[in-house]
PDB file of C-alpha atoms and ligand atoms in Angstrom:
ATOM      1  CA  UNK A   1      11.781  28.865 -17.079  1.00  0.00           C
ATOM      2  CA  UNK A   2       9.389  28.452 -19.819  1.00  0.00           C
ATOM      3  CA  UNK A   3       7.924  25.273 -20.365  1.00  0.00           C
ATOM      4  CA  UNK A   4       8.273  24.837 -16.410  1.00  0.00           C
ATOM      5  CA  UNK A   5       5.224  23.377 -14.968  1.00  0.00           C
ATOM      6  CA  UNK A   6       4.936  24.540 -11.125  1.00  0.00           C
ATOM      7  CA  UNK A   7       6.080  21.656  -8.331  1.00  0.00           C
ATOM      8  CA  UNK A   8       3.893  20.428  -7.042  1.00  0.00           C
ATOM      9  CA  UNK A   9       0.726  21.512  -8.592  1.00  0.00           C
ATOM     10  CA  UNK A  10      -2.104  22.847  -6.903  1.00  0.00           C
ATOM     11  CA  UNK A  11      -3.265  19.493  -5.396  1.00  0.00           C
ATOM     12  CA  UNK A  12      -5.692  19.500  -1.751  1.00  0.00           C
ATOM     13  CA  UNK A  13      -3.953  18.331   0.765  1.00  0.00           C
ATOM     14  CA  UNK A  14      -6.196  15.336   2.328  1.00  0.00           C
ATOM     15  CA  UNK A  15      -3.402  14.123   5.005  1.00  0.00           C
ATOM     16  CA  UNK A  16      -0.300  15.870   5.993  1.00  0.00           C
ATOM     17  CA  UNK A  17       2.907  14.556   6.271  1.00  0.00           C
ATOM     18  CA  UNK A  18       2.709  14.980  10.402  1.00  0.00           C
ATOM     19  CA  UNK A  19      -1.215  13.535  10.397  1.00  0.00           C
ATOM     20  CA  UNK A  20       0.773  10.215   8.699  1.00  0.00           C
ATOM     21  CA  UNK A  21       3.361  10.046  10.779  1.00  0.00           C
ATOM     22  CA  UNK A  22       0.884   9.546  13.974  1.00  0.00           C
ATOM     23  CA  UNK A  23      -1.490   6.961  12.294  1.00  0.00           C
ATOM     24  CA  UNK A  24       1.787   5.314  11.194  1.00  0.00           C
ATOM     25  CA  UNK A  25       3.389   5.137  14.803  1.00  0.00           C
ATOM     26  CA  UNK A  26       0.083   3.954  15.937  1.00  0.00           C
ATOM     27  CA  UNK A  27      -0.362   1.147  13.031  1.00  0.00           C
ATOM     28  CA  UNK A  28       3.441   0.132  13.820  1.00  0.00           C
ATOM     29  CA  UNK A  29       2.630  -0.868  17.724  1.00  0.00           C
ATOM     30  CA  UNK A  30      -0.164  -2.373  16.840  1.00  0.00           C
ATOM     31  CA  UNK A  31       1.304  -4.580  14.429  1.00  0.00           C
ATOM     32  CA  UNK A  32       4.543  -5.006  16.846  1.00  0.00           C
ATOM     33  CA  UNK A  33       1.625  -6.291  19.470  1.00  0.00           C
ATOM     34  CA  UNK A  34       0.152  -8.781  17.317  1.00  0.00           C
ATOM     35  CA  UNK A  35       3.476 -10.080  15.837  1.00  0.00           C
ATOM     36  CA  UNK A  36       5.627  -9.664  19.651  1.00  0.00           C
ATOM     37  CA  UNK A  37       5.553 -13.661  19.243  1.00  0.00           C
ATOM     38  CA  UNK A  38       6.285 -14.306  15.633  1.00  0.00           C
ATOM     39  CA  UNK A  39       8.986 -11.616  14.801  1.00  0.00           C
ATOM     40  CA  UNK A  40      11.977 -13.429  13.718  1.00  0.00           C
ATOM     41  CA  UNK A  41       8.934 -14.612  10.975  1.00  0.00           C
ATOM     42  CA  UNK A  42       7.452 -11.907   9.928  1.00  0.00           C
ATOM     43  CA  UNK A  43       8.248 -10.801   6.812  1.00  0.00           C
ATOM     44  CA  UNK A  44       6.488  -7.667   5.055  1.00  0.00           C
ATOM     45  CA  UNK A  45       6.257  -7.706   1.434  1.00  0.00           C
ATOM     46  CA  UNK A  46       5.488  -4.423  -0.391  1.00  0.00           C
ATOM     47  CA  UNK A  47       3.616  -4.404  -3.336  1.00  0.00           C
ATOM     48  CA  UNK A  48       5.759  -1.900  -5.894  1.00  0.00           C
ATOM     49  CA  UNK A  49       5.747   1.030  -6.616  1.00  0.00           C
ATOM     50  CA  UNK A  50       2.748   2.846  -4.451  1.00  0.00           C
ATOM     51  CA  UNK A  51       3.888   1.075  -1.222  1.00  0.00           C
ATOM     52  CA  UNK A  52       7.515   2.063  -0.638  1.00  0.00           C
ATOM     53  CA  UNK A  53       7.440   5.111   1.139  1.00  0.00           C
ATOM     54  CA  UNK A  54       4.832   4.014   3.125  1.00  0.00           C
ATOM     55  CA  UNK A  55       6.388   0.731   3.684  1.00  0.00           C
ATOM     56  CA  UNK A  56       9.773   2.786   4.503  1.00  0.00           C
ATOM     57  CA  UNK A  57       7.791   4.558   7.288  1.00  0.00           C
ATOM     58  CA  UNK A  58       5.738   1.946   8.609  1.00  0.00           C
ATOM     59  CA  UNK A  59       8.877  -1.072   9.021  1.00  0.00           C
ATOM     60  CA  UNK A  60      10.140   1.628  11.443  1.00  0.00           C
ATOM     61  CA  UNK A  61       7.703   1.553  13.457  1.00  0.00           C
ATOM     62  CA  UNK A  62       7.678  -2.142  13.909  1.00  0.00           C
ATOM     63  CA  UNK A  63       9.838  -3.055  16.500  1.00  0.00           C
ATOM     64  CA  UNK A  64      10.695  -6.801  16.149  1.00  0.00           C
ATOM     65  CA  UNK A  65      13.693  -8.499  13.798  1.00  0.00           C
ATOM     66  CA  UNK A  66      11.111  -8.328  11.018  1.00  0.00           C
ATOM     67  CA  UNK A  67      12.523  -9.040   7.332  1.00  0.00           C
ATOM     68  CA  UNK A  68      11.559  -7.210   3.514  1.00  0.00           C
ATOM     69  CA  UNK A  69      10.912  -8.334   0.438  1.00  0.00           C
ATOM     70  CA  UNK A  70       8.935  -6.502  -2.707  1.00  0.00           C
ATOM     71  CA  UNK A  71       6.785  -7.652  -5.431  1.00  0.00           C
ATOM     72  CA  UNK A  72       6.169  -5.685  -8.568  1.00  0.00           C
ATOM     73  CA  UNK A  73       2.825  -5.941 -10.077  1.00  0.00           C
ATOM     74  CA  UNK A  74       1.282  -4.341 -13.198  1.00  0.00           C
ATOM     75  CA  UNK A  75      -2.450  -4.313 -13.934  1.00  0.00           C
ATOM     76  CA  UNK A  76      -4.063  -4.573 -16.840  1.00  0.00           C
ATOM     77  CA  UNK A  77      -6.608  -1.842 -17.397  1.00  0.00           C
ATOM     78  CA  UNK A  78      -7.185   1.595 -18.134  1.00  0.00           C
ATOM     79  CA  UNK A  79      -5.272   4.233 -15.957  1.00  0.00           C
ATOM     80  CA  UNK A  80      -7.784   4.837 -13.948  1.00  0.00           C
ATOM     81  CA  UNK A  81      -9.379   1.461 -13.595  1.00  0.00           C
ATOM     82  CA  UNK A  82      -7.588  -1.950 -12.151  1.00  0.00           C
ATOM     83  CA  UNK A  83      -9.514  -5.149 -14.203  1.00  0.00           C
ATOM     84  CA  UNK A  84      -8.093  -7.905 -11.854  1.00  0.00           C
ATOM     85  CA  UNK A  85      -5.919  -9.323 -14.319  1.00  0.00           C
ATOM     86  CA  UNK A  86      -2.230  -8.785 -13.205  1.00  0.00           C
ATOM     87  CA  UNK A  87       0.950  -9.851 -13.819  1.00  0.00           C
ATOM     88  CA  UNK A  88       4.000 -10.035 -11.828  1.00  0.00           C
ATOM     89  CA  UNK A  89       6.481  -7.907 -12.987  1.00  0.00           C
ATOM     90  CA  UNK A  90       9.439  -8.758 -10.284  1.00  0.00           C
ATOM     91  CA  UNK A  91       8.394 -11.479  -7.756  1.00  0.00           C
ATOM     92  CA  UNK A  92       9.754 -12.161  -4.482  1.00  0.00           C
ATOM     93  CA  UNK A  93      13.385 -13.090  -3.812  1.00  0.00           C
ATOM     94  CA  UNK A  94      12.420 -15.827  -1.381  1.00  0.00           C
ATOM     95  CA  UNK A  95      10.486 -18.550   0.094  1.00  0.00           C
ATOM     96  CA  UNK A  96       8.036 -17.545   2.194  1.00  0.00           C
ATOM     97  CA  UNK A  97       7.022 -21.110   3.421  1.00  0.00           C
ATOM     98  CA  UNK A  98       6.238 -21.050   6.898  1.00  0.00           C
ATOM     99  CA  UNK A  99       6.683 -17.212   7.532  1.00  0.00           C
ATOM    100  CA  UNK A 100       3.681 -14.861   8.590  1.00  0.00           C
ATOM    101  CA  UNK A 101       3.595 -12.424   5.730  1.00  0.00           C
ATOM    102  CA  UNK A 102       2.442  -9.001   6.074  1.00  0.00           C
ATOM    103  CA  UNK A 103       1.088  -7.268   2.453  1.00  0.00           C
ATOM    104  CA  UNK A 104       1.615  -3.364   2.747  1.00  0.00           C
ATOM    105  CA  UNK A 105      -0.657  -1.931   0.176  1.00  0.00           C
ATOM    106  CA  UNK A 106      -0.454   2.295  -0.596  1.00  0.00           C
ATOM    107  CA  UNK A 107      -4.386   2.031  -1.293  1.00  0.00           C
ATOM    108  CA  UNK A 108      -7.371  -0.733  -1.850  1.00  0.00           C
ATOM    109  CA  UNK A 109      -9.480   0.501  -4.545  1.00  0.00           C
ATOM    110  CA  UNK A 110     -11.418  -1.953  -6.222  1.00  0.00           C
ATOM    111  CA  UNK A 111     -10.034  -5.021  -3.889  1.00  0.00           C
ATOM    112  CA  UNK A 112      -8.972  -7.055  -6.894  1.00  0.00           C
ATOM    113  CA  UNK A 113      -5.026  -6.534  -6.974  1.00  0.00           C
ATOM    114  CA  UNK A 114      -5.525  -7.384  -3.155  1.00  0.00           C
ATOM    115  CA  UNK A 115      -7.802 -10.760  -4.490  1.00  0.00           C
ATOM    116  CA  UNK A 116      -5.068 -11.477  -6.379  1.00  0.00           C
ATOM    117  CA  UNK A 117      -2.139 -11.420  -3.908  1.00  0.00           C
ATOM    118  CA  UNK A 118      -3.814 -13.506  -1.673  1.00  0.00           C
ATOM    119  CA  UNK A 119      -4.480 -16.135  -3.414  1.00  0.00           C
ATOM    120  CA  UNK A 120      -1.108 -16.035  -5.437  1.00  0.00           C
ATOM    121  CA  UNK A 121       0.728 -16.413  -1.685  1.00  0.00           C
ATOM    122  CA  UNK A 122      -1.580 -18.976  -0.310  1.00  0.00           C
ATOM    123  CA  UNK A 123      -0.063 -21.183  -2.870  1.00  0.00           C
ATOM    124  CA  UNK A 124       3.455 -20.563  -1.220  1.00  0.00           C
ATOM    125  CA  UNK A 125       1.789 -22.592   1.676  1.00  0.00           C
ATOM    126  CA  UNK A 126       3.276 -18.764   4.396  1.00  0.00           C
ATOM    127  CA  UNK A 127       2.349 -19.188   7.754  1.00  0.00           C
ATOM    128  CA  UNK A 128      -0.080 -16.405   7.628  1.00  0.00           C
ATOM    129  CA  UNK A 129      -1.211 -13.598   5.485  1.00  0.00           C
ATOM    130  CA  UNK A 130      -2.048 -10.598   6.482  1.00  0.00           C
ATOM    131  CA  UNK A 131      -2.991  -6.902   4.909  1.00  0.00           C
ATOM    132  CA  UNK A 132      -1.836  -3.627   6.008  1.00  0.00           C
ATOM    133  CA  UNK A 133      -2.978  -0.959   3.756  1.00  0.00           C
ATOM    134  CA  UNK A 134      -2.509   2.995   4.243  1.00  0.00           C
ATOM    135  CA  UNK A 135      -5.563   3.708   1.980  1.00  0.00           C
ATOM    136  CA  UNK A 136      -9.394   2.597   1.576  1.00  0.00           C
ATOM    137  CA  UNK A 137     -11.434   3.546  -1.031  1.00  0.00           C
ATOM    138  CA  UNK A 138     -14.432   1.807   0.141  1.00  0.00           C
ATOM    139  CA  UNK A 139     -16.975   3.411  -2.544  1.00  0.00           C
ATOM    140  CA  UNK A 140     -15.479   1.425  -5.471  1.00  0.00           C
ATOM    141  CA  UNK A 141     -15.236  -1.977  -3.897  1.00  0.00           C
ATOM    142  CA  UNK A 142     -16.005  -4.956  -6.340  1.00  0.00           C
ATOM    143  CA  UNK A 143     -14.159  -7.890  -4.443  1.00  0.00           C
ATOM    144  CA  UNK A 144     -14.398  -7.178  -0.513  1.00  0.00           C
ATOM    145  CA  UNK A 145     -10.929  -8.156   0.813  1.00  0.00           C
ATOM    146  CA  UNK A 146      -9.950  -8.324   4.897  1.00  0.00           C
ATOM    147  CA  UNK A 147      -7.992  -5.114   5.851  1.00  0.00           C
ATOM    148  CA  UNK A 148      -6.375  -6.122   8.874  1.00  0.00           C
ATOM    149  CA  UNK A 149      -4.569  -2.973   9.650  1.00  0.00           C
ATOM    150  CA  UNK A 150      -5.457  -0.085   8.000  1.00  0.00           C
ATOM    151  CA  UNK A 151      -4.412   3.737   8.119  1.00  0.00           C
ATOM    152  CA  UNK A 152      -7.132   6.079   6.588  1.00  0.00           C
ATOM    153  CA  UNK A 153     -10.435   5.137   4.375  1.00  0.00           C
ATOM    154  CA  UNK A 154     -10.869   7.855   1.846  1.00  0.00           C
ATOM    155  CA  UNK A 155     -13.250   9.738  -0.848  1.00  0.00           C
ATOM    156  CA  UNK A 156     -14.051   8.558  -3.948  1.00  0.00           C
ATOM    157  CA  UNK A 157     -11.562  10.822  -5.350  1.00  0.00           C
ATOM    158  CA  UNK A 158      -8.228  10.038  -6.879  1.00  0.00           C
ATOM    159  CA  UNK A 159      -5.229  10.351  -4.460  1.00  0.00           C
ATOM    160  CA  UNK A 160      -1.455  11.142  -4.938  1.00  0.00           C
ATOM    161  CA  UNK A 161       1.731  11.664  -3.369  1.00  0.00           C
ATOM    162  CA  UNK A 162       3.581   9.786  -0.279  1.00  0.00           C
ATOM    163  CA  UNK A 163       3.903   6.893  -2.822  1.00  0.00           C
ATOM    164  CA  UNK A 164       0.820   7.604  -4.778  1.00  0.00           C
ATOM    165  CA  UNK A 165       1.338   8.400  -8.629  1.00  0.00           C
ATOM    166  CA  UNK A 166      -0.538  10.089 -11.394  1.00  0.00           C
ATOM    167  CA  UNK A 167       1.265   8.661 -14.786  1.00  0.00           C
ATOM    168  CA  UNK A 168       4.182   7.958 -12.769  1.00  0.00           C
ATOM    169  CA  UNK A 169       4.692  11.624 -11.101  1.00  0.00           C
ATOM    170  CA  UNK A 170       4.230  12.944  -7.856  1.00  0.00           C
ATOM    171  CA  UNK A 171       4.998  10.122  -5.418  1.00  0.00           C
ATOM    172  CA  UNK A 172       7.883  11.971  -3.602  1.00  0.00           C
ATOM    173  CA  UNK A 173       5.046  14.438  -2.713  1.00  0.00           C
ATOM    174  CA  UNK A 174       5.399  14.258   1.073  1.00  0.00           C
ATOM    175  CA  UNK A 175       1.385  14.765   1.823  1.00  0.00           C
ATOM    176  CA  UNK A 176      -1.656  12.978  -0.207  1.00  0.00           C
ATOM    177  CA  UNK A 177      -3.829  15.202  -1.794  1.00  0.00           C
ATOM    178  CA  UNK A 178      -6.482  15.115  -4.685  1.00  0.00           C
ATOM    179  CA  UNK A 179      -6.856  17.156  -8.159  1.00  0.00           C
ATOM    180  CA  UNK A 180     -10.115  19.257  -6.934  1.00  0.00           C
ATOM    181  CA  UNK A 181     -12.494  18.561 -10.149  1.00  0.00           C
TER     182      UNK A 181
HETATM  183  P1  IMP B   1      -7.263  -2.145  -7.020  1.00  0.00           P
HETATM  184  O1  IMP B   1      -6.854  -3.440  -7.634  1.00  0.00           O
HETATM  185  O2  IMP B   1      -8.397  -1.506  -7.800  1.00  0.00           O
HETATM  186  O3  IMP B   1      -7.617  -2.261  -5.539  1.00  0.00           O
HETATM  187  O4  IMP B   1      -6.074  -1.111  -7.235  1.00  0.00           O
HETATM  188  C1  IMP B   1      -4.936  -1.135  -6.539  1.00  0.00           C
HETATM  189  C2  IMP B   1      -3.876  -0.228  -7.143  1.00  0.00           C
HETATM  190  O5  IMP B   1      -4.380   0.805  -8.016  1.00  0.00           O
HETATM  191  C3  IMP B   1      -3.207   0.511  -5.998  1.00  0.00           C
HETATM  192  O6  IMP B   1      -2.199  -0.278  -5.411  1.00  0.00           O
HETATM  193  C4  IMP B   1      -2.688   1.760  -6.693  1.00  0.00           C
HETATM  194  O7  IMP B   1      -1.415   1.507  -7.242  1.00  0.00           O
HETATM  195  C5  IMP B   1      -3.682   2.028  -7.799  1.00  0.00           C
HETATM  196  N1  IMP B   1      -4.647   3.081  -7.375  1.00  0.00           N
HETATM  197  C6  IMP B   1      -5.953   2.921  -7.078  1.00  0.00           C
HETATM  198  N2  IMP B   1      -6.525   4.090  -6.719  1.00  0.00           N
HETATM  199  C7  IMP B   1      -5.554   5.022  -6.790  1.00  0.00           C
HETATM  200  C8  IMP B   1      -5.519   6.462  -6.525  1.00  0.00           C
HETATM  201  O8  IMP B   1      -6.502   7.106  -6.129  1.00  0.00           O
HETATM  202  N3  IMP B   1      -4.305   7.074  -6.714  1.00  0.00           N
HETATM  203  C9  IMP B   1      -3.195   6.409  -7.117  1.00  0.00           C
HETATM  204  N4  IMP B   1      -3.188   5.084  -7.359  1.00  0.00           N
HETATM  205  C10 IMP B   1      -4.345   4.394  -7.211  1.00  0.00           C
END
């Protein structure tokens, strides 16, 4: 049809869907390990939008009575560059005094949405805070933050699909790739 662009465009696969799946499974025991004692308190909280497929995937493979909760955050900033300043767009629907929270991030780029969770939820006085983040970016780091469970560190390139957007598009892309320059 004209006008048509082709689905999906001609991005490199960097992990396949099945390639995710295993580092998932393996992320989701060790996670169930570490939790086996707190479960009925452990809550994960997905930062929106780049998270929830991921996060979809990974509470699977926690087996404990874990609960869910979301938090929307926008960044101010150019599209391809975070500055730190965010706001919260849809915050969580409740407390999480005394629970052991577990951030799932789809990717930590510069570190300073991550800055900014964790010091926004230490002031909700949670048991615990962890990160779990699928992605690393380690080559643009300004803020070092604590990944405490993390799935693959990538290029300096960016990433999409499985969650990932450009603009918005391609997060039901069920691979990540990169636009080869
Ligand atoms: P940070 O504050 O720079 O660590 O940026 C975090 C957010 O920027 C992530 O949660 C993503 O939503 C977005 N982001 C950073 N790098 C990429 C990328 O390569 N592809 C898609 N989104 C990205």
């Amino acid at each position: 049809m004209a006008g048509q662009e082709t689905f999906p465009p001609p991005f490199k696969t960097l992990f396949a869907r099945t390639e995710l799946d295993a580092r998932i499974a393996e992320l989701g025991a060790e996670i169930t390990r570490d939790y086996q004692d707190k479960g009925e308190d452990l809550v994960l909280i997905g930062v929106l939008k780049g998270s929830v497929i991921f996060m979809a995937d990974l509470c699977r493979a926690i087996n404990l009575p874990l609960s869910m909760d979301f938090m929307g955050i926008a960044s101010y900033g150019d599209d391809t560059k975070s500055s730190g300043v965010v706001q919260i767009t849809s915050d969580l629907s409740k407390s999480i005094e005394g629970k052991h929270v577990l951030i799932v991030e789809d990717i930590i780029d510069t570190g300073l949405t991550a800055h900014y969770l964790f010091d926004n939820l230490a002031t909700r006085h949670p048991a615990s805070v962890k990160l779990c983040s699928l992605l690393h970016k380690p080559d643009r780091t300004e803020r070092a933050v604590q990944i405490d469970y993390l799935g693959f560190s990538v290029p300096n390139k960016f990433v999409v699909g499985y969650g990932l957007d450009i603009a918005q598009k391609y997060r039901n892309l069920d691979f990540i790739g990169y636009v080869e320059e």
